[in-house]
Amino acid sequence: MPVPTNFATPIRMSAKERALSQIQRWIIEGTLHPGEKLIDAELAESLAVSRTPIREAFQLLEVQGLVSMHPGKETRVTNIEKDDILKMYPTLAALHALAAEYAAQLIKPEQIEMLKELNAGFSEAITGGQPYQAMELDEQFHNLIIEVADNAYITSFSASLQIHIRRFKYVFLQQPVAETLTSVEEHTAIIAALADRDANLAAAEMKHNFIRPMHELYALID
């Protein structure tokens, strides 16, 4: 029989991938609280999977720093350490600023348009009260710039830090709309600098886009 070509192939996820994705989201959103004990049997029942993919997800979440495992004893959600904000944000800011500097020399007009579309979606998610979606669109915006920069080391180190910083970013994006929309304006400034191929300005605007929320978050978290 002829196979249709004009359809979107559904994304297939293994039980482990589904468990990892959902538990990670629950931790980031705060559904699973810092310090909370995770019971694999309960999570397996909630997610309609066996305990094996839950335990495999725990192992990956531990690598990401989201849970701590004590074999034979317990697994708990790691606590949020306030001072980590002052360590992670400047590091990520430096990596993304370097990516913006490289991207300014390589970016294409169609990629500029993609950034504008992502930023528009980011703005809509904020005003629509969808902080998790806003966080994902913000990451897509920044990841596109990293992709354009074409530096495997920036990609690798940034991805590792991004997982840790998500919990803080989600807290930030739950703030009043007027405050979080500042990020949209900063994205617009980054896009303009990239379009003008101004590497120094793109790097400076990118760094500001990370350092400003760092200070605001540090004041927010007890």
PDB file of C-alpha atoms in Angstrom:
ATOM      1  CA  MET A   1       0.000   0.000   0.000  1.00  0.00           C
ATOM      2  CA  PRO A   2       1.261   3.536  -0.675  1.00  0.00           C
ATOM      3  CA  VAL A   3       2.534   5.321   2.436  1.00  0.00           C
ATOM      4  CA  PRO A   4       1.290   8.910   2.893  1.00  0.00           C
ATOM      5  CA  THR A   5       4.064  11.500   3.074  1.00  0.00           C
ATOM      6  CA  ASN A   6       2.151  14.550   4.313  1.00  0.00           C
ATOM      7  CA  PHE A   7       1.824  13.675   7.970  1.00  0.00           C
ATOM      8  CA  ALA A   8       3.728  14.356  11.159  1.00  0.00           C
ATOM      9  CA  THR A   9       5.331  11.303  12.691  1.00  0.00           C
ATOM     10  CA  PRO A  10       4.296  11.049  16.354  1.00  0.00           C
ATOM     11  CA  ILE A  11       7.098  11.285  18.882  1.00  0.00           C
ATOM     12  CA  ARG A  12       7.534   7.937  20.564  1.00  0.00           C
ATOM     13  CA  MET A  13       8.859   7.961  24.090  1.00  0.00           C
ATOM     14  CA  SER A  14      10.026   4.987  26.090  1.00  0.00           C
ATOM     15  CA  ALA A  15       8.660   4.409  29.579  1.00  0.00           C
ATOM     16  CA  LYS A  16      11.941   5.694  31.008  1.00  0.00           C
ATOM     17  CA  GLU A  17      11.798   8.866  28.889  1.00  0.00           C
ATOM     18  CA  ARG A  18       8.201   9.526  29.915  1.00  0.00           C
ATOM     19  CA  ALA A  19       9.033   8.978  33.577  1.00  0.00           C
ATOM     20  CA  LEU A  20      12.108  11.215  33.358  1.00  0.00           C
ATOM     21  CA  SER A  21      10.236  14.004  31.582  1.00  0.00           C
ATOM     22  CA  GLN A  22       7.298  14.033  33.990  1.00  0.00           C
ATOM     23  CA  ILE A  23       9.277  13.719  37.229  1.00  0.00           C
ATOM     24  CA  GLN A  24      11.675  16.394  36.038  1.00  0.00           C
ATOM     25  CA  ARG A  25       8.739  18.705  35.331  1.00  0.00           C
ATOM     26  CA  TRP A  26       7.163  18.015  38.727  1.00  0.00           C
ATOM     27  CA  ILE A  27      10.455  18.907  40.431  1.00  0.00           C
ATOM     28  CA  ILE A  28      10.889  22.098  38.423  1.00  0.00           C
ATOM     29  CA  GLU A  29       7.282  23.197  39.020  1.00  0.00           C
ATOM     30  CA  GLY A  30       7.540  22.411  42.723  1.00  0.00           C
ATOM     31  CA  THR A  31       4.866  19.687  42.651  1.00  0.00           C
ATOM     32  CA  LEU A  32       7.589  17.537  44.173  1.00  0.00           C
ATOM     33  CA  HIS A  33       9.074  19.729  46.898  1.00  0.00           C
ATOM     34  CA  PRO A  34      12.760  20.162  47.752  1.00  0.00           C
ATOM     35  CA  GLY A  35      13.704  17.484  50.256  1.00  0.00           C
ATOM     36  CA  GLU A  36      10.637  15.353  49.466  1.00  0.00           C
ATOM     37  CA  LYS A  37      11.091  11.589  49.565  1.00  0.00           C
ATOM     38  CA  LEU A  38      10.304   9.897  46.253  1.00  0.00           C
ATOM     39  CA  ILE A  39       8.652   6.476  46.373  1.00  0.00           C
ATOM     40  CA  ASP A  40       9.159   4.523  43.173  1.00  0.00           C
ATOM     41  CA  ALA A  41       6.042   2.367  43.627  1.00  0.00           C
ATOM     42  CA  GLU A  42       3.773   5.412  43.977  1.00  0.00           C
ATOM     43  CA  LEU A  43       5.328   7.169  40.986  1.00  0.00           C
ATOM     44  CA  ALA A  44       5.084   3.988  38.919  1.00  0.00           C
ATOM     45  CA  GLU A  45       1.377   3.752  39.684  1.00  0.00           C
ATOM     46  CA  SER A  46       0.786   7.444  38.892  1.00  0.00           C
ATOM     47  CA  LEU A  47       2.617   7.208  35.566  1.00  0.00           C
ATOM     48  CA  ALA A  48       1.264   3.753  34.656  1.00  0.00           C
ATOM     49  CA  VAL A  49       4.717   2.226  34.237  1.00  0.00           C
ATOM     50  CA  SER A  50       6.702  -0.408  36.090  1.00  0.00           C
ATOM     51  CA  ARG A  51       9.165   0.497  38.839  1.00  0.00           C
ATOM     52  CA  THR A  52      12.168  -0.175  36.564  1.00  0.00           C
ATOM     53  CA  PRO A  53      11.806   2.960  34.359  1.00  0.00           C
ATOM     54  CA  ILE A  54      11.188   5.020  37.503  1.00  0.00           C
ATOM     55  CA  ARG A  55      14.466   3.816  39.001  1.00  0.00           C
ATOM     56  CA  GLU A  56      16.255   4.436  35.687  1.00  0.00           C
ATOM     57  CA  ALA A  57      14.797   7.957  35.648  1.00  0.00           C
ATOM     58  CA  PHE A  58      16.041   8.490  39.212  1.00  0.00           C
ATOM     59  CA  GLN A  59      19.590   7.662  38.084  1.00  0.00           C
ATOM     60  CA  LEU A  60      19.449  10.273  35.305  1.00  0.00           C
ATOM     61  CA  LEU A  61      17.852  12.831  37.619  1.00  0.00           C
ATOM     62  CA  GLU A  62      20.688  12.297  40.085  1.00  0.00           C
ATOM     63  CA  VAL A  63      23.230  13.013  37.343  1.00  0.00           C
ATOM     64  CA  GLN A  64      21.279  16.213  36.623  1.00  0.00           C
ATOM     65  CA  GLY A  65      21.440  17.134  40.305  1.00  0.00           C
ATOM     66  CA  LEU A  66      17.673  17.082  40.797  1.00  0.00           C
ATOM     67  CA  VAL A  67      17.523  14.098  43.171  1.00  0.00           C
ATOM     68  CA  SER A  68      19.894  12.414  45.591  1.00  0.00           C
ATOM     69  CA  MET A  69      19.868   8.622  45.778  1.00  0.00           C
ATOM     70  CA  HIS A  70      20.863   6.487  48.739  1.00  0.00           C
ATOM     71  CA  PRO A  71      20.680   2.869  47.510  1.00  0.00           C
ATOM     72  CA  GLY A  72      18.719   0.639  49.829  1.00  0.00           C
ATOM     73  CA  LYS A  73      17.448   3.643  51.748  1.00  0.00           C
ATOM     74  CA  GLU A  74      15.711   6.477  49.909  1.00  0.00           C
ATOM     75  CA  THR A  75      15.651   8.958  47.031  1.00  0.00           C
ATOM     76  CA  ARG A  76      14.863  12.609  47.710  1.00  0.00           C
ATOM     77  CA  VAL A  77      14.453  15.786  45.670  1.00  0.00           C
ATOM     78  CA  THR A  78      17.554  17.903  46.190  1.00  0.00           C
ATOM     79  CA  ASN A  79      17.197  21.176  48.049  1.00  0.00           C
ATOM     80  CA  ILE A  80      17.505  24.531  46.308  1.00  0.00           C
ATOM     81  CA  GLU A  81      20.592  26.334  47.573  1.00  0.00           C
ATOM     82  CA  LYS A  82      20.122  30.087  47.295  1.00  0.00           C
ATOM     83  CA  ASP A  83      23.826  30.833  46.862  1.00  0.00           C
ATOM     84  CA  ASP A  84      23.916  28.548  43.808  1.00  0.00           C
ATOM     85  CA  ILE A  85      22.140  31.351  41.951  1.00  0.00           C
ATOM     86  CA  LEU A  86      25.266  33.502  42.269  1.00  0.00           C
ATOM     87  CA  LYS A  87      27.429  30.658  40.956  1.00  0.00           C
ATOM     88  CA  MET A  88      25.352  29.284  38.103  1.00  0.00           C
ATOM     89  CA  TYR A  89      23.917  32.421  36.510  1.00  0.00           C
ATOM     90  CA  PRO A  90      27.244  34.227  35.864  1.00  0.00           C
ATOM     91  CA  THR A  91      28.704  31.012  34.430  1.00  0.00           C
ATOM     92  CA  LEU A  92      25.742  30.497  32.097  1.00  0.00           C
ATOM     93  CA  ALA A  93      25.757  34.209  31.220  1.00  0.00           C
ATOM     94  CA  ALA A  94      29.415  33.988  30.137  1.00  0.00           C
ATOM     95  CA  LEU A  95      28.745  30.925  27.978  1.00  0.00           C
ATOM     96  CA  HIS A  96      25.704  32.471  26.291  1.00  0.00           C
ATOM     97  CA  ALA A  97      27.455  35.816  25.805  1.00  0.00           C
ATOM     98  CA  LEU A  98      30.254  33.993  23.980  1.00  0.00           C
ATOM     99  CA  ALA A  99      27.650  32.144  21.903  1.00  0.00           C
ATOM    100  CA  ALA A 100      26.014  35.467  20.968  1.00  0.00           C
ATOM    101  CA  GLU A 101      29.399  36.871  19.965  1.00  0.00           C
ATOM    102  CA  TYR A 102      30.013  33.932  17.624  1.00  0.00           C
ATOM    103  CA  ALA A 103      26.429  33.874  16.352  1.00  0.00           C
ATOM    104  CA  ALA A 104      26.563  37.534  15.329  1.00  0.00           C
ATOM    105  CA  GLN A 105      29.117  36.583  12.687  1.00  0.00           C
ATOM    106  CA  LEU A 106      27.245  33.527  11.412  1.00  0.00           C
ATOM    107  CA  ILE A 107      23.510  34.119  11.766  1.00  0.00           C
ATOM    108  CA  LYS A 108      21.249  34.071   8.700  1.00  0.00           C
ATOM    109  CA  PRO A 109      18.134  36.195   8.036  1.00  0.00           C
ATOM    110  CA  GLU A 110      15.816  33.197   8.387  1.00  0.00           C
ATOM    111  CA  GLN A 111      17.310  32.456  11.814  1.00  0.00           C
ATOM    112  CA  ILE A 112      16.660  36.042  12.873  1.00  0.00           C
ATOM    113  CA  GLU A 113      13.016  35.510  11.922  1.00  0.00           C
ATOM    114  CA  MET A 114      12.927  32.286  13.937  1.00  0.00           C
ATOM    115  CA  LEU A 115      14.210  34.168  16.984  1.00  0.00           C
ATOM    116  CA  LYS A 116      11.501  36.785  16.547  1.00  0.00           C
ATOM    117  CA  GLU A 117       8.822  34.075  16.382  1.00  0.00           C
ATOM    118  CA  LEU A 118      10.152  32.345  19.490  1.00  0.00           C
ATOM    119  CA  ASN A 119      10.234  35.648  21.358  1.00  0.00           C
ATOM    120  CA  ALA A 120       6.652  36.392  20.326  1.00  0.00           C
ATOM    121  CA  GLY A 121       5.601  32.983  21.636  1.00  0.00           C
ATOM    122  CA  PHE A 122       7.558  33.616  24.826  1.00  0.00           C
ATOM    123  CA  SER A 123       5.675  36.883  25.324  1.00  0.00           C
ATOM    124  CA  GLU A 124       2.305  35.182  24.745  1.00  0.00           C
ATOM    125  CA  ALA A 125       3.125  32.442  27.244  1.00  0.00           C
ATOM    126  CA  ILE A 126       4.011  35.025  29.898  1.00  0.00           C
ATOM    127  CA  THR A 127       0.881  37.127  29.390  1.00  0.00           C
ATOM    128  CA  GLY A 128      -1.193  33.936  29.200  1.00  0.00           C
ATOM    129  CA  GLY A 129       0.019  32.791  32.603  1.00  0.00           C
ATOM    130  CA  GLN A 130       1.913  29.736  31.328  1.00  0.00           C
ATOM    131  CA  PRO A 131       5.281  29.867  33.122  1.00  0.00           C
ATOM    132  CA  TYR A 132       6.413  26.351  32.143  1.00  0.00           C
ATOM    133  CA  GLN A 133       5.718  26.985  28.460  1.00  0.00           C
ATOM    134  CA  ALA A 134       7.424  30.373  28.764  1.00  0.00           C
ATOM    135  CA  MET A 135      10.480  28.674  30.239  1.00  0.00           C
ATOM    136  CA  GLU A 136      10.631  26.187  27.368  1.00  0.00           C
ATOM    137  CA  LEU A 137      10.306  28.932  24.728  1.00  0.00           C
ATOM    138  CA  ASP A 138      12.980  30.984  26.475  1.00  0.00           C
ATOM    139  CA  GLU A 139      15.292  27.972  26.315  1.00  0.00           C
ATOM    140  CA  GLN A 140      14.485  27.419  22.629  1.00  0.00           C
ATOM    141  CA  PHE A 141      15.372  31.059  21.960  1.00  0.00           C
ATOM    142  CA  HIS A 142      18.745  30.765  23.666  1.00  0.00           C
ATOM    143  CA  ASN A 143      19.453  27.289  22.296  1.00  0.00           C
ATOM    144  CA  LEU A 144      18.931  28.508  18.734  1.00  0.00           C
ATOM    145  CA  ILE A 145      21.639  31.132  19.269  1.00  0.00           C
ATOM    146  CA  ILE A 146      23.938  28.456  20.684  1.00  0.00           C
ATOM    147  CA  GLU A 147      23.193  26.266  17.659  1.00  0.00           C
ATOM    148  CA  VAL A 148      24.097  29.136  15.321  1.00  0.00           C
ATOM    149  CA  ALA A 149      27.342  29.733  17.260  1.00  0.00           C
ATOM    150  CA  ASP A 150      28.425  26.207  16.260  1.00  0.00           C
ATOM    151  CA  ASN A 151      30.664  25.485  19.258  1.00  0.00           C
ATOM    152  CA  ALA A 152      30.264  22.010  20.734  1.00  0.00           C
ATOM    153  CA  TYR A 153      31.839  22.995  24.061  1.00  0.00           C
ATOM    154  CA  ILE A 154      29.401  25.849  24.630  1.00  0.00           C
ATOM    155  CA  THR A 155      26.538  23.506  23.711  1.00  0.00           C
ATOM    156  CA  SER A 156      27.655  20.798  26.134  1.00  0.00           C
ATOM    157  CA  PHE A 157      28.445  22.991  29.149  1.00  0.00           C
ATOM    158  CA  SER A 158      25.331  25.116  28.660  1.00  0.00           C
ATOM    159  CA  ALA A 159      23.020  22.087  28.490  1.00  0.00           C
ATOM    160  CA  SER A 160      24.452  20.755  31.754  1.00  0.00           C
ATOM    161  CA  LEU A 161      23.949  24.057  33.576  1.00  0.00           C
ATOM    162  CA  GLN A 162      20.521  24.658  32.072  1.00  0.00           C
ATOM    163  CA  ILE A 163      19.040  21.648  33.873  1.00  0.00           C
ATOM    164  CA  HIS A 164      20.135  22.990  37.258  1.00  0.00           C
ATOM    165  CA  ILE A 165      19.011  26.526  36.568  1.00  0.00           C
ATOM    166  CA  ARG A 166      15.499  25.532  35.425  1.00  0.00           C
ATOM    167  CA  ARG A 167      14.160  25.391  38.980  1.00  0.00           C
ATOM    168  CA  PHE A 168      15.241  28.975  39.596  1.00  0.00           C
ATOM    169  CA  LYS A 169      13.993  30.158  36.194  1.00  0.00           C
ATOM    170  CA  TYR A 170      10.538  28.698  36.836  1.00  0.00           C
ATOM    171  CA  VAL A 171      10.323  30.672  40.102  1.00  0.00           C
ATOM    172  CA  PHE A 172      11.280  33.833  38.214  1.00  0.00           C
ATOM    173  CA  LEU A 173       8.718  33.309  35.435  1.00  0.00           C
ATOM    174  CA  GLN A 174       5.931  32.983  38.005  1.00  0.00           C
ATOM    175  CA  GLN A 175       6.438  36.637  38.963  1.00  0.00           C
ATOM    176  CA  PRO A 176       4.051  39.444  37.870  1.00  0.00           C
ATOM    177  CA  VAL A 177       3.739  39.848  34.100  1.00  0.00           C
ATOM    178  CA  ALA A 178       5.177  43.382  34.029  1.00  0.00           C
ATOM    179  CA  GLU A 179       8.416  42.131  35.579  1.00  0.00           C
ATOM    180  CA  THR A 180       8.890  39.045  33.416  1.00  0.00           C
ATOM    181  CA  LEU A 181       8.064  40.890  30.180  1.00  0.00           C
ATOM    182  CA  THR A 182      11.368  42.720  30.648  1.00  0.00           C
ATOM    183  CA  SER A 183      12.966  39.510  29.381  1.00  0.00           C
ATOM    184  CA  VAL A 184      11.014  39.869  26.122  1.00  0.00           C
ATOM    185  CA  GLU A 185      12.430  43.372  25.640  1.00  0.00           C
ATOM    186  CA  GLU A 186      15.932  42.074  26.329  1.00  0.00           C
ATOM    187  CA  HIS A 187      15.447  39.328  23.739  1.00  0.00           C
ATOM    188  CA  THR A 188      14.409  41.992  21.246  1.00  0.00           C
ATOM    189  CA  ALA A 189      17.641  43.887  21.931  1.00  0.00           C
ATOM    190  CA  ILE A 190      19.665  40.687  21.445  1.00  0.00           C
ATOM    191  CA  ILE A 191      17.935  40.020  18.115  1.00  0.00           C
ATOM    192  CA  ALA A 192      18.650  43.577  16.924  1.00  0.00           C
ATOM    193  CA  ALA A 193      22.336  43.254  17.809  1.00  0.00           C
ATOM    194  CA  LEU A 194      22.585  39.917  16.002  1.00  0.00           C
ATOM    195  CA  ALA A 195      20.815  41.324  12.950  1.00  0.00           C
ATOM    196  CA  ASP A 196      23.329  44.196  12.884  1.00  0.00           C
ATOM    197  CA  ARG A 197      26.168  41.684  13.293  1.00  0.00           C
ATOM    198  CA  ASP A 198      27.400  43.646  16.298  1.00  0.00           C
ATOM    199  CA  ALA A 199      29.198  40.903  18.233  1.00  0.00           C
ATOM    200  CA  ASN A 200      30.167  43.054  21.216  1.00  0.00           C
ATOM    201  CA  LEU A 201      26.665  44.442  21.702  1.00  0.00           C
ATOM    202  CA  ALA A 202      25.068  41.008  21.242  1.00  0.00           C
ATOM    203  CA  ALA A 203      27.347  39.588  23.949  1.00  0.00           C
ATOM    204  CA  ALA A 204      26.618  42.499  26.307  1.00  0.00           C
ATOM    205  CA  GLU A 205      22.852  42.273  25.821  1.00  0.00           C
ATOM    206  CA  MET A 206      22.944  38.522  26.328  1.00  0.00           C
ATOM    207  CA  LYS A 207      24.913  38.823  29.555  1.00  0.00           C
ATOM    208  CA  HIS A 208      22.465  41.415  30.866  1.00  0.00           C
ATOM    209  CA  ASN A 209      19.564  39.050  30.072  1.00  0.00           C
ATOM    210  CA  PHE A 210      21.004  36.560  32.581  1.00  0.00           C
ATOM    211  CA  ILE A 211      22.479  38.833  35.250  1.00  0.00           C
ATOM    212  CA  ARG A 212      19.351  40.967  35.804  1.00  0.00           C
ATOM    213  CA  PRO A 213      17.083  38.017  36.737  1.00  0.00           C
ATOM    214  CA  MET A 214      19.914  36.621  38.858  1.00  0.00           C
ATOM    215  CA  HIS A 215      19.738  39.624  41.180  1.00  0.00           C
ATOM    216  CA  GLU A 216      15.922  39.581  41.228  1.00  0.00           C
ATOM    217  CA  LEU A 217      15.820  35.852  41.988  1.00  0.00           C
ATOM    218  CA  TYR A 218      18.344  36.127  44.789  1.00  0.00           C
ATOM    219  CA  ALA A 219      16.103  38.680  46.461  1.00  0.00           C
ATOM    220  CA  LEU A 220      13.009  36.496  45.939  1.00  0.00           C
ATOM    221  CA  ILE A 221      14.246  33.202  47.370  1.00  0.00           C
ATOM    222  CA  ASP A 222      14.478  32.787  51.148  1.00  0.00           C
TER     223      ASP A 222
END
